Structures are given as C-alpha cells and as structure tokens.
Amino acid sequence: MKRSWIISLLATLLILGGGIAGVFYVMDTVQKDVTVSAVLNQPPAEDEKEGEVPKETQEIIFESQKLVVQLELEDGSVGSGFLYNDQGDIITNAHVVANTESVNVITSDGKKLPGNVIGVSRDIDVAVVRVPGLKGKEPLPIREENSAELLDEVLALGSPLGLQNTVTRGEISGLERTLDIEPFHYKNLYQISAPISPGNSGGPLLDRETGEVIGINSAKMDDESIGFSIPVADVLPMVRRWSESPMRSLPEFPELTGEVYSPVTGTDAEQASYMVQYFYDSINQGDFVTAYSLLSASWQEDISFEDFRSGYNNTLSVKVDNLVADPQGDMVEVTAFLTAEETVDGEVQMKKYKVVYPVKKENQSVKIWSGSGEELSAEQEETAS
C-alpha cells in the first residue's frame, strides 16, 4: 500500500512537472511569436532606416550631381559620364569618346582633370574613362540587376555644367526596346519619358527613390520627350573587365569621323544663372565646401572659408525667387532675388534680399567673382515680384 502510494505520488509530480514545463514552453514560444509579429509595428532600427527609407529627391539629385562629370574632347564635342568605382573610372557612351584616347574631365565644381579611355565597344554604346584625379572617391551606387518596371520614377542626369536638361524627371515608359543607330546596336533598352539632350549622353539614369544608377542615358527620338537608356546591369561585366585589364588598343569609328556632337552648355547668361542657382543649392544642403569652390580665386583671397561659413550661421534656408542675367562684355551680372529664413535673437524670421553677382570665366571655369546685396523693403518686394 505504501509502495503503491509512493508510485502514485511520483507519477502525479511528473505530470505536474511536465505540465508546468509545458506551460513555460508555450509561454516562451508564444512570447517569441508575438514579439516577431509586433516588430512589424515598431519603428525600424537605425540600420534598417539607413537601408530602407528612400532618400528625398532633392538630396539624391544634389549628392549624385557631384559624381556626374562633363567629358570634353579636343574637337569641341562634349558628353557626360559618372563615377562607378573607387579607381576613378567613369562610365560613358562610346559615341562620346569615339576616335580618341584622352579627354578632359570637368567636375561639378569646375575642376578640369585629364582622363584616358581604357575601354570602348564598337557594338554597345559604352566606354570607360580612367581619371586618376578621382581615384579613392566614393562612386555612385549601382543596381546590380535589372529590376526596373514600367512606370518606375526616374531621374536623368547630365553634366552639372551642361545646362540644358541637366536633371530631368520622368518614368520608365517602355521595356526591352531595340534600336539600331550605326554603328551601335541597342537592345533591352529602357524607354523613358525624361528628356535626353546630347549633353546628357553617357549620364546616369537613377531610380528616383533610392538614387541607384539603373541605366546609361544614350539616345533619344526626334520627339524630345522620349529617351532611351542602356540598363547598367547589362554592361557591368564588360566595364569591370576593362577596369581590371584596360584595352591595349582602342577600336576606330570611321563612320563617326568628322561628327561633332554640339555642346549643350547654354548661353553665357544661362551658365551664369546656373552657377548662382547651384551656389544656393549647395548652401541649402549645408555643403559650404562646394559653395566656396564656386567663388573666384580673388574672392577667396578676400574671405577665408571659415569666415564664409560663419556668415551663414543664422541662415536656415534660402529660396531663389528669381534670377535676372545681364551680359556685360566678358562677364554676366546676375541679380538674385532671395527669400531667406533666418534666426534673429532666437526668433525665426523671413527676409527678402536682392544680391548682385558678377560671373565670368576663370581658367576656363565659370566662377562667381563677388557679391553685393541689400535687404528689400515691402515696397521693393512688390517691385521685385
């Protein structure tokens, strides 16, 4: 009797123990499941924010333009290109650098650097130019696969100093298009509604949400509203081979001999207006280094970078309301009407200004030579508008 009671007691304890363990197991398992589900409703972690939250369009344009360059040949023809690796290699169109081995590369801040063509295709309108002066610079992010879809929003960029259609917005309006423009065969193209001009040739096509390069702007129809871009993922293996092992001899393009693609740099007035606008775009982005680089050497001698930067300590933002360009001999006088958001004695105030900038070339680069301005009264504001 005693023995049977002990066995019964042990069995009961085992059952209770198993039940308690089961309860804790279920609670633990359910807790984990609930936690996993709840994460979907929680704010993303910092790392996730950086990788998944789309950039603002303005930021994408501003940051990307710094890595888009203008290519200039001895015959006067120009095109665009973009930095795709940290070796200083620029992707562009083959027709931009056809029949040449070296080019001048002009960066967004007006620096002119030598570049050498290290790869060019006679079949696909793609080439690579190596620019030693850009080695070590972080390149544009590139999408490694063709995942673009119809109606995806895109940005077509050309050289920041090629003024017409510098940045155009649009969407992918067609896929897998095919064109033959001698001597090149274009296939699997993106058809885009973002206009492309000759100055955009070789520039990047960006995903508007992520800022990734998805294509190389290459051709357009007579209708300026239809452009075509080569998917960059299709040519990455080829351009990487050139970067690893540059071509010993470059193919010739006799069918393109004598053809000069017209520079798309705009008039002197357009160029001067662009530089002033670019100056304030840089200020608004907090990129005072780029803004300072747009000033002439003589102006930089009169004001140090530290003093230039401190002059904007109380400025929250600046909006360019209007630009008026007045060509005067070898320079253009640009009058800018501005709305500035400033902090004054701890309070935010909106002020209107009129600033006059003489703009002209310095060592083949357009520079802002000086500036003088005044705050506008209410009456002057009405006149300016």
mmCIF file of C-alpha atoms in Angstrom:
data_model
loop_
_atom_site.group_PDB
_atom_site.id
_atom_site.type_symbol
_atom_site.label_atom_id
_atom_site.label_comp_id
_atom_site.label_asym_id
_atom_site.label_seq_id
_atom_site.Cartn_x
_atom_site.Cartn_y
_atom_site.Cartn_z
ATOM 1 C CA MET A 1 0.000 0.000 0.000
ATOM 2 C CA LYS A 2 2.752 2.315 0.940
ATOM 3 C CA ARG A 3 4.692 1.440 -2.181
ATOM 4 C CA SER A 4 1.725 1.987 -4.445
ATOM 5 C CA TRP A 5 1.117 5.387 -2.775
ATOM 6 C CA ILE A 6 4.686 6.471 -3.423
ATOM 7 C CA ILE A 7 4.452 5.421 -7.089
ATOM 8 C CA SER A 8 1.178 7.310 -7.412
ATOM 9 C CA LEU A 9 2.725 10.414 -5.837
ATOM 10 C CA LEU A 10 5.736 10.287 -8.163
ATOM 11 C CA ALA A 11 3.507 9.936 -11.195
ATOM 12 C CA THR A 12 1.477 12.906 -10.067
ATOM 13 C CA LEU A 13 4.601 15.029 -9.600
ATOM 14 C CA LEU A 14 5.874 14.042 -13.046
ATOM 15 C CA ILE A 15 2.593 15.025 -14.613
ATOM 16 C CA LEU A 16 2.559 18.315 -12.723
ATOM 17 C CA GLY A 17 6.193 18.979 -13.628
ATOM 18 C CA GLY A 18 5.550 18.204 -17.248
ATOM 19 C CA GLY A 19 2.512 20.442 -17.215
ATOM 20 C CA ILE A 20 4.405 23.332 -15.654
ATOM 21 C CA ALA A 21 7.278 22.878 -18.120
ATOM 22 C CA GLY A 22 4.757 22.772 -20.936
ATOM 23 C CA VAL A 23 3.184 25.994 -19.735
ATOM 24 C CA PHE A 24 6.569 27.740 -19.660
ATOM 25 C CA TYR A 25 7.444 26.322 -23.106
ATOM 26 C CA VAL A 26 4.171 27.525 -24.575
ATOM 27 C CA MET A 27 4.540 30.919 -22.901
ATOM 28 C CA ASP A 28 8.092 31.244 -24.185
ATOM 29 C CA THR A 29 7.170 30.156 -27.695
ATOM 30 C CA VAL A 30 4.065 32.336 -27.844
ATOM 31 C CA GLN A 31 6.053 35.290 -26.474
ATOM 32 C CA LYS A 32 8.610 34.901 -29.265
ATOM 33 C CA ASP A 33 5.897 34.669 -31.913
ATOM 34 C CA VAL A 34 4.138 37.715 -30.528
ATOM 35 C CA THR A 35 7.427 39.618 -30.420
ATOM 36 C CA VAL A 36 8.197 38.797 -34.057
ATOM 37 C CA SER A 37 4.763 39.946 -35.166
ATOM 38 C CA ALA A 38 4.945 43.084 -33.072
ATOM 39 C CA VAL A 39 8.260 44.104 -34.636
ATOM 40 C CA LEU A 40 6.353 44.873 -37.826
ATOM 41 C CA ASN A 41 4.548 47.618 -35.980
ATOM 42 C CA GLN A 42 7.631 49.009 -34.271
ATOM 43 C CA PRO A 43 9.896 51.761 -35.620
ATOM 44 C CA PRO A 44 12.751 50.239 -37.681
ATOM 45 C CA ALA A 45 16.182 50.015 -36.160
ATOM 46 C CA GLU A 46 18.754 52.615 -37.113
ATOM 47 C CA ASP A 47 20.469 50.268 -39.585
ATOM 48 C CA GLU A 48 17.149 49.458 -41.232
ATOM 49 C CA LYS A 49 16.330 53.137 -41.548
ATOM 50 C CA GLU A 50 19.528 53.799 -43.439
ATOM 51 C CA GLY A 51 18.975 50.935 -45.851
ATOM 52 C CA GLU A 52 15.246 51.096 -46.454
ATOM 53 C CA VAL A 53 13.999 54.662 -46.120
ATOM 54 C CA PRO A 54 14.046 56.309 -49.577
ATOM 55 C CA LYS A 55 16.110 59.456 -49.937
ATOM 56 C CA GLU A 56 14.411 62.717 -50.750
ATOM 57 C CA THR A 57 14.578 63.562 -54.440
ATOM 58 C CA GLN A 58 16.391 66.843 -53.817
ATOM 59 C CA GLU A 59 19.070 65.110 -51.775
ATOM 60 C CA ILE A 60 19.515 62.406 -54.413
ATOM 61 C CA ILE A 61 19.960 64.991 -57.154
ATOM 62 C CA PHE A 62 22.358 67.117 -55.151
ATOM 63 C CA GLU A 63 24.590 64.262 -53.996
ATOM 64 C CA SER A 64 24.556 62.487 -57.368
ATOM 65 C CA GLN A 65 25.498 65.575 -59.365
ATOM 66 C CA LYS A 66 28.827 65.682 -57.562
ATOM 67 C CA LEU A 67 29.726 62.351 -59.188
ATOM 68 C CA VAL A 68 28.496 63.257 -62.677
ATOM 69 C CA VAL A 69 31.116 64.827 -64.940
ATOM 70 C CA GLN A 70 31.358 66.537 -68.290
ATOM 71 C CA LEU A 71 33.690 64.991 -70.859
ATOM 72 C CA GLU A 72 35.308 67.425 -73.279
ATOM 73 C CA LEU A 73 37.227 66.426 -76.426
ATOM 74 C CA GLU A 74 39.728 68.409 -78.473
ATOM 75 C CA ASP A 75 37.257 68.745 -81.358
ATOM 76 C CA GLY A 76 34.832 70.588 -79.093
ATOM 77 C CA SER A 77 32.341 67.772 -78.593
ATOM 78 C CA VAL A 78 31.081 67.043 -75.101
ATOM 79 C CA GLY A 79 29.183 64.408 -73.225
ATOM 80 C CA SER A 80 28.566 63.167 -69.719
ATOM 81 C CA GLY A 81 29.762 60.330 -67.531
ATOM 82 C CA PHE A 82 29.560 59.128 -63.944
ATOM 83 C CA LEU A 83 31.930 57.631 -61.403
ATOM 84 C CA TYR A 84 31.188 53.928 -60.930
ATOM 85 C CA ASN A 85 34.122 52.633 -58.859
ATOM 86 C CA ASP A 86 36.806 53.887 -56.456
ATOM 87 C CA GLN A 87 39.554 53.610 -59.075
ATOM 88 C CA GLY A 88 38.469 56.864 -60.714
ATOM 89 C CA ASP A 89 36.717 55.088 -63.602
ATOM 90 C CA ILE A 90 33.918 56.878 -65.437
ATOM 91 C CA ILE A 91 31.201 55.128 -67.456
ATOM 92 C CA THR A 92 30.060 57.000 -70.556
ATOM 93 C CA ASN A 93 28.841 56.345 -74.104
ATOM 94 C CA ALA A 94 31.206 55.045 -76.770
ATOM 95 C CA HIS A 95 29.994 57.729 -79.204
ATOM 96 C CA VAL A 96 31.115 60.411 -76.727
ATOM 97 C CA VAL A 97 34.792 59.293 -76.771
ATOM 98 C CA ALA A 98 34.965 57.684 -80.237
ATOM 99 C CA ASN A 99 38.319 58.053 -82.049
ATOM 100 C CA THR A 100 40.197 59.488 -79.076
ATOM 101 C CA GLU A 101 42.426 58.172 -76.330
ATOM 102 C CA SER A 102 42.353 61.087 -73.903
ATOM 103 C CA VAL A 103 39.708 63.551 -72.745
ATOM 104 C CA ASN A 104 39.304 66.424 -70.330
ATOM 105 C CA VAL A 105 37.000 65.660 -67.437
ATOM 106 C CA ILE A 106 35.249 68.592 -65.777
ATOM 107 C CA THR A 107 33.802 68.005 -62.328
ATOM 108 C CA SER A 108 30.769 69.680 -60.797
ATOM 109 C CA ASP A 109 32.926 72.270 -59.037
ATOM 110 C CA GLY A 110 34.696 73.266 -62.263
ATOM 111 C CA LYS A 111 37.956 71.304 -61.877
ATOM 112 C CA LYS A 112 39.461 70.053 -65.136
ATOM 113 C CA LEU A 113 41.177 66.658 -64.875
ATOM 114 C CA PRO A 114 42.883 64.508 -67.525
ATOM 115 C CA GLY A 115 41.293 61.170 -68.375
ATOM 116 C CA ASN A 116 42.282 58.218 -70.567
ATOM 117 C CA VAL A 117 39.907 55.916 -72.419
ATOM 118 C CA ILE A 118 40.605 52.380 -71.152
ATOM 119 C CA GLY A 119 37.736 50.577 -72.826
ATOM 120 C CA VAL A 120 35.256 51.173 -75.630
ATOM 121 C CA SER A 121 32.870 48.911 -77.541
ATOM 122 C CA ARG A 122 32.051 49.060 -81.234
ATOM 123 C CA ASP A 123 28.829 47.140 -80.735
ATOM 124 C CA ILE A 124 27.417 48.508 -77.495
ATOM 125 C CA ASP A 125 27.428 52.269 -76.976
ATOM 126 C CA VAL A 126 29.509 52.096 -73.787
ATOM 127 C CA ALA A 127 33.020 53.181 -72.823
ATOM 128 C CA VAL A 128 35.117 53.675 -69.685
ATOM 129 C CA VAL A 129 37.440 56.606 -68.964
ATOM 130 C CA ARG A 130 40.004 56.427 -66.166
ATOM 131 C CA VAL A 131 40.574 59.649 -64.228
ATOM 132 C CA PRO A 132 43.497 59.335 -61.776
ATOM 133 C CA GLY A 133 42.415 62.532 -60.044
ATOM 134 C CA LEU A 134 39.164 60.854 -58.934
ATOM 135 C CA LYS A 135 40.776 57.714 -57.511
ATOM 136 C CA GLY A 136 39.611 56.941 -53.993
ATOM 137 C CA LYS A 137 36.397 58.941 -54.336
ATOM 138 C CA GLU A 138 33.222 57.092 -53.361
ATOM 139 C CA PRO A 139 31.223 56.285 -56.527
ATOM 140 C CA LEU A 140 27.518 56.353 -57.269
ATOM 141 C CA PRO A 141 25.574 53.320 -56.018
ATOM 142 C CA ILE A 142 24.767 50.958 -58.878
ATOM 143 C CA ARG A 143 21.926 48.453 -59.090
ATOM 144 C CA GLU A 144 23.425 45.102 -59.992
ATOM 145 C CA GLU A 145 20.297 43.589 -61.526
ATOM 146 C CA ASN A 146 17.610 44.622 -63.993
ATOM 147 C CA SER A 147 14.636 45.071 -61.712
ATOM 148 C CA ALA A 148 13.150 48.273 -63.128
ATOM 149 C CA GLU A 149 9.482 48.119 -64.037
ATOM 150 C CA LEU A 150 7.038 50.136 -66.086
ATOM 151 C CA LEU A 151 6.109 53.481 -64.541
ATOM 152 C CA ASP A 152 9.047 53.454 -62.122
ATOM 153 C CA GLU A 153 10.003 57.088 -61.477
ATOM 154 C CA VAL A 154 13.487 58.042 -62.681
ATOM 155 C CA LEU A 155 15.944 60.944 -62.864
ATOM 156 C CA ALA A 156 18.117 61.535 -65.941
ATOM 157 C CA LEU A 157 21.324 63.418 -65.125
ATOM 158 C CA GLY A 158 23.869 65.045 -67.385
ATOM 159 C CA SER A 159 26.914 67.107 -66.553
ATOM 160 C CA PRO A 160 26.037 69.733 -63.949
ATOM 161 C CA LEU A 161 27.704 72.307 -66.222
ATOM 162 C CA GLY A 162 25.794 71.144 -69.302
ATOM 163 C CA LEU A 163 22.837 73.357 -68.572
ATOM 164 C CA GLN A 164 20.037 72.096 -70.794
ATOM 165 C CA ASN A 165 18.211 69.133 -69.266
ATOM 166 C CA THR A 166 20.813 68.884 -66.515
ATOM 167 C CA VAL A 167 18.311 66.944 -64.427
ATOM 168 C CA THR A 168 15.023 65.750 -65.869
ATOM 169 C CA ARG A 169 12.376 63.718 -64.144
ATOM 170 C CA GLY A 170 10.174 61.116 -65.730
ATOM 171 C CA GLU A 171 9.250 57.470 -65.642
ATOM 172 C CA ILE A 172 10.041 54.243 -67.441
ATOM 173 C CA SER A 173 7.503 54.148 -70.256
ATOM 174 C CA GLY A 174 8.772 51.014 -72.028
ATOM 175 C CA LEU A 175 10.997 47.975 -71.543
ATOM 176 C CA GLU A 176 13.161 45.819 -73.824
ATOM 177 C CA ARG A 177 13.249 48.347 -76.649
ATOM 178 C CA THR A 178 15.607 47.754 -79.596
ATOM 179 C CA LEU A 179 17.304 50.395 -81.778
ATOM 180 C CA ASP A 180 19.985 50.395 -84.479
ATOM 181 C CA ILE A 181 21.928 53.643 -84.755
ATOM 182 C CA GLU A 182 25.077 52.869 -86.758
ATOM 183 C CA PRO A 183 27.463 51.528 -85.687
ATOM 184 C CA PHE A 184 25.733 50.549 -82.451
ATOM 185 C CA HIS A 185 23.024 48.017 -81.750
ATOM 186 C CA TYR A 186 20.892 48.931 -78.780
ATOM 187 C CA LYS A 187 18.820 46.196 -77.180
ATOM 188 C CA ASN A 188 16.882 45.659 -73.961
ATOM 189 C CA LEU A 189 16.680 49.446 -73.543
ATOM 190 C CA TYR A 190 14.625 51.365 -71.030
ATOM 191 C CA GLN A 191 12.347 53.825 -72.776
ATOM 192 C CA ILE A 192 11.944 56.861 -70.555
ATOM 193 C CA SER A 193 9.793 59.965 -70.532
ATOM 194 C CA ALA A 194 12.637 62.026 -69.048
ATOM 195 C CA PRO A 195 14.065 64.070 -71.961
ATOM 196 C CA ILE A 196 17.665 63.457 -73.038
ATOM 197 C CA SER A 197 19.780 66.012 -74.895
ATOM 198 C CA PRO A 198 23.224 65.499 -76.487
ATOM 199 C CA GLY A 199 24.784 66.869 -73.298
ATOM 200 C CA ASN A 200 23.146 64.056 -71.321
ATOM 201 C CA SER A 201 24.783 61.286 -73.381
ATOM 202 C CA GLY A 202 26.628 58.953 -71.027
ATOM 203 C CA GLY A 203 25.000 60.348 -67.906
ATOM 204 C CA PRO A 204 23.285 58.134 -65.336
ATOM 205 C CA LEU A 205 19.632 57.201 -65.089
ATOM 206 C CA LEU A 206 18.722 56.996 -61.405
ATOM 207 C CA ASP A 207 15.924 55.331 -59.505
ATOM 208 C CA ARG A 208 14.135 58.336 -58.034
ATOM 209 C CA GLU A 209 13.504 56.639 -54.677
ATOM 210 C CA THR A 210 16.870 55.029 -53.975
ATOM 211 C CA GLY A 211 19.341 57.080 -56.021
ATOM 212 C CA GLU A 212 20.827 53.922 -57.547
ATOM 213 C CA VAL A 213 22.114 54.014 -61.125
ATOM 214 C CA ILE A 214 19.927 51.768 -63.261
ATOM 215 C CA GLY A 215 20.878 52.956 -66.736
ATOM 216 C CA ILE A 216 23.165 54.946 -69.028
ATOM 217 C CA ASN A 217 21.381 57.699 -70.970
ATOM 218 C CA SER A 218 22.278 57.094 -74.590
ATOM 219 C CA ALA A 219 19.764 58.082 -77.266
ATOM 220 C CA LYS A 220 16.605 59.992 -77.996
ATOM 221 C CA MET A 221 13.972 60.205 -80.675
ATOM 222 C CA ASP A 222 13.235 63.373 -82.577
ATOM 223 C CA ASP A 223 10.468 63.870 -80.054
ATOM 224 C CA GLU A 224 12.443 65.246 -77.092
ATOM 225 C CA SER A 225 10.007 63.648 -74.627
ATOM 226 C CA ILE A 226 11.213 60.109 -75.425
ATOM 227 C CA GLY A 227 14.675 58.922 -74.418
ATOM 228 C CA PHE A 228 16.446 55.585 -74.180
ATOM 229 C CA SER A 229 18.807 54.276 -71.534
ATOM 230 C CA ILE A 230 21.046 51.194 -71.547
ATOM 231 C CA PRO A 231 20.469 49.053 -68.414
ATOM 232 C CA VAL A 232 23.723 49.366 -66.481
ATOM 233 C CA ALA A 233 23.468 45.800 -65.161
ATOM 234 C CA ASP A 234 23.772 44.509 -68.747
ATOM 235 C CA VAL A 235 27.193 46.090 -69.252
ATOM 236 C CA LEU A 236 28.723 45.829 -65.785
ATOM 237 C CA PRO A 237 30.693 42.633 -66.575
ATOM 238 C CA MET A 238 32.228 44.310 -69.644
ATOM 239 C CA VAL A 239 33.155 47.594 -67.973
ATOM 240 C CA ARG A 240 34.624 45.757 -64.995
ATOM 241 C CA ARG A 241 36.862 43.740 -67.316
ATOM 242 C CA TRP A 242 38.156 46.991 -68.793
ATOM 243 C CA SER A 243 38.813 48.361 -65.319
ATOM 244 C CA GLU A 244 40.728 45.237 -64.332
ATOM 245 C CA SER A 245 42.548 44.952 -67.663
ATOM 246 C CA PRO A 246 42.460 48.110 -69.846
ATOM 247 C CA MET A 247 42.352 47.605 -73.612
ATOM 248 C CA ARG A 248 45.787 47.751 -75.247
ATOM 249 C CA SER A 249 44.398 49.265 -78.445
ATOM 250 C CA LEU A 250 41.099 51.026 -78.983
ATOM 251 C CA PRO A 251 38.755 50.340 -81.914
ATOM 252 C CA GLU A 252 38.250 53.038 -84.522
ATOM 253 C CA PHE A 253 34.957 54.546 -85.598
ATOM 254 C CA PRO A 254 35.429 55.776 -89.193
ATOM 255 C CA GLU A 255 31.676 56.290 -89.554
ATOM 256 C CA LEU A 256 31.800 58.872 -86.780
ATOM 257 C CA THR A 257 34.843 60.749 -88.073
ATOM 258 C CA GLY A 258 34.093 64.424 -88.531
ATOM 259 C CA GLU A 259 30.924 64.298 -86.484
ATOM 260 C CA VAL A 260 30.876 66.800 -83.655
ATOM 261 C CA TYR A 261 28.138 66.468 -81.081
ATOM 262 C CA SER A 262 27.101 70.016 -80.252
ATOM 263 C CA PRO A 263 27.970 71.123 -76.734
ATOM 264 C CA VAL A 264 24.915 71.741 -74.600
ATOM 265 C CA THR A 265 26.296 74.351 -72.283
ATOM 266 C CA GLY A 266 23.788 77.118 -72.918
ATOM 267 C CA THR A 267 24.467 80.807 -73.391
ATOM 268 C CA ASP A 268 26.765 82.790 -71.098
ATOM 269 C CA ALA A 269 23.684 84.166 -69.340
ATOM 270 C CA GLU A 270 22.256 80.664 -68.778
ATOM 271 C CA GLN A 271 25.582 79.409 -67.489
ATOM 272 C CA ALA A 272 25.964 82.331 -65.088
ATOM 273 C CA SER A 273 22.413 81.904 -63.788
ATOM 274 C CA TYR A 274 23.021 78.216 -63.279
ATOM 275 C CA MET A 275 26.145 78.856 -61.217
ATOM 276 C CA VAL A 276 24.295 81.213 -58.871
ATOM 277 C CA GLN A 277 21.447 78.719 -58.505
ATOM 278 C CA TYR A 278 23.955 75.924 -57.869
ATOM 279 C CA PHE A 279 25.644 78.109 -55.264
ATOM 280 C CA TYR A 280 22.421 78.438 -53.277
ATOM 281 C CA ASP A 281 21.532 74.769 -53.770
ATOM 282 C CA SER A 282 24.856 73.999 -52.071
ATOM 283 C CA ILE A 283 24.128 76.422 -49.234
ATOM 284 C CA ASN A 284 20.727 74.844 -48.614
ATOM 285 C CA GLN A 285 22.291 71.392 -48.475
ATOM 286 C CA GLY A 286 24.871 72.577 -45.952
ATOM 287 C CA ASP A 287 27.643 71.862 -48.465
ATOM 288 C CA PHE A 288 29.674 75.012 -47.883
ATOM 289 C CA VAL A 289 32.821 73.460 -49.369
ATOM 290 C CA THR A 290 31.188 73.203 -52.790
ATOM 291 C CA ALA A 291 29.626 76.650 -52.468
ATOM 292 C CA TYR A 292 33.010 78.159 -51.569
ATOM 293 C CA SER A 293 34.651 76.407 -54.533
ATOM 294 C CA LEU A 294 32.337 78.299 -56.905
ATOM 295 C CA LEU A 295 33.878 81.623 -55.861
ATOM 296 C CA SER A 296 36.713 83.156 -57.855
ATOM 297 C CA ALA A 297 40.290 82.960 -56.568
ATOM 298 C CA SER A 298 40.310 86.711 -55.928
ATOM 299 C CA TRP A 299 37.150 86.500 -53.806
ATOM 300 C CA GLN A 300 38.576 83.555 -51.881
ATOM 301 C CA GLU A 301 41.658 85.669 -51.144
ATOM 302 C CA ASP A 302 39.409 88.289 -49.552
ATOM 303 C CA ILE A 303 37.401 85.851 -47.423
ATOM 304 C CA SER A 304 38.577 82.657 -45.760
ATOM 305 C CA PHE A 305 36.446 79.538 -45.794
ATOM 306 C CA GLU A 306 35.851 79.866 -42.043
ATOM 307 C CA ASP A 307 34.545 83.424 -42.400
ATOM 308 C CA PHE A 308 32.464 82.425 -45.432
ATOM 309 C CA ARG A 309 30.917 79.529 -43.497
ATOM 310 C CA SER A 310 30.238 81.581 -40.361
ATOM 311 C CA GLY A 311 28.368 84.139 -42.482
ATOM 312 C CA TYR A 312 25.548 81.592 -42.805
ATOM 313 C CA ASN A 313 25.375 80.555 -39.141
ATOM 314 C CA ASN A 314 21.972 82.188 -38.679
ATOM 315 C CA THR A 315 20.587 81.147 -42.074
ATOM 316 C CA LEU A 316 18.157 78.219 -42.028
ATOM 317 C CA SER A 317 17.327 78.195 -45.735
ATOM 318 C CA VAL A 318 17.470 80.368 -48.839
ATOM 319 C CA LYS A 319 14.980 80.255 -51.696
ATOM 320 C CA VAL A 320 15.849 81.790 -55.062
ATOM 321 C CA ASP A 321 12.694 83.611 -56.145
ATOM 322 C CA ASN A 322 14.079 84.988 -59.390
ATOM 323 C CA LEU A 323 17.319 85.361 -61.325
ATOM 324 C CA VAL A 324 17.995 88.102 -63.877
ATOM 325 C CA ALA A 325 21.104 87.758 -66.044
ATOM 326 C CA ASP A 326 22.572 90.804 -67.783
ATOM 327 C CA PRO A 327 25.573 90.109 -70.105
ATOM 328 C CA GLN A 328 28.191 92.871 -69.888
ATOM 329 C CA GLY A 329 31.271 92.315 -72.032
ATOM 330 C CA ASP A 330 33.264 89.355 -70.765
ATOM 331 C CA MET A 331 31.040 88.843 -67.747
ATOM 332 C CA VAL A 332 27.385 88.383 -66.824
ATOM 333 C CA GLU A 333 25.828 90.324 -63.972
ATOM 334 C CA VAL A 334 23.321 88.053 -62.220
ATOM 335 C CA THR A 335 20.773 89.678 -59.915
ATOM 336 C CA ALA A 336 19.246 87.211 -57.456
ATOM 337 C CA PHE A 337 16.032 87.897 -55.551
ATOM 338 C CA LEU A 338 16.010 85.739 -52.432
ATOM 339 C CA THR A 339 13.780 84.725 -49.557
ATOM 340 C CA ALA A 340 15.851 83.757 -46.512
ATOM 341 C CA GLU A 341 14.701 82.025 -43.352
ATOM 342 C CA GLU A 342 16.894 83.330 -40.543
ATOM 343 C CA THR A 343 17.147 83.272 -36.766
ATOM 344 C CA VAL A 344 17.260 86.728 -35.182
ATOM 345 C CA ASP A 345 17.542 86.973 -31.390
ATOM 346 C CA GLY A 346 16.260 83.418 -31.111
ATOM 347 C CA GLU A 347 13.261 84.005 -33.369
ATOM 348 C CA VAL A 348 12.775 82.728 -36.923
ATOM 349 C CA GLN A 349 12.170 85.497 -39.450
ATOM 350 C CA MET A 350 11.600 85.561 -43.209
ATOM 351 C CA LYS A 351 13.573 88.218 -45.068
ATOM 352 C CA LYS A 352 13.837 89.279 -48.705
ATOM 353 C CA TYR A 353 17.140 90.195 -50.345
ATOM 354 C CA LYS A 354 18.459 91.445 -53.655
ATOM 355 C CA VAL A 355 22.039 90.310 -54.364
ATOM 356 C CA VAL A 356 24.139 91.122 -57.438
ATOM 357 C CA TYR A 357 26.853 88.703 -58.603
ATOM 358 C CA PRO A 358 29.351 89.344 -61.433
ATOM 359 C CA VAL A 359 30.012 85.955 -63.055
ATOM 360 C CA LYS A 360 32.732 85.196 -65.599
ATOM 361 C CA LYS A 361 35.312 82.595 -66.569
ATOM 362 C CA GLU A 362 38.489 81.949 -64.633
ATOM 363 C CA ASN A 363 40.894 79.372 -66.128
ATOM 364 C CA GLN A 364 38.124 78.072 -68.391
ATOM 365 C CA SER A 365 35.738 77.589 -65.460
ATOM 366 C CA VAL A 366 32.751 79.797 -64.696
ATOM 367 C CA LYS A 367 33.155 81.466 -61.300
ATOM 368 C CA ILE A 368 31.278 83.948 -59.111
ATOM 369 C CA TRP A 369 33.613 86.916 -58.735
ATOM 370 C CA SER A 370 31.967 88.905 -55.956
ATOM 371 C CA GLY A 371 28.633 89.736 -54.403
ATOM 372 C CA SER A 372 26.817 92.740 -53.010
ATOM 373 C CA GLY A 373 23.314 92.827 -51.630
ATOM 374 C CA GLU A 374 20.610 94.646 -49.741
ATOM 375 C CA GLU A 375 17.538 93.717 -47.727
ATOM 376 C CA LEU A 376 14.342 94.664 -49.540
ATOM 377 C CA SER A 377 11.575 96.763 -48.055
ATOM 378 C CA ALA A 378 7.913 95.797 -48.553
ATOM 379 C CA GLU A 379 7.635 98.209 -51.483
ATOM 380 C CA GLN A 380 10.768 96.827 -53.114
ATOM 381 C CA GLU A 381 9.483 93.301 -52.638
ATOM 382 C CA GLU A 382 6.370 94.098 -54.659
ATOM 383 C CA THR A 383 8.506 95.627 -57.421
ATOM 384 C CA ALA A 384 10.837 92.623 -57.489
ATOM 385 C CA SER A 385 7.958 90.167 -57.747
#
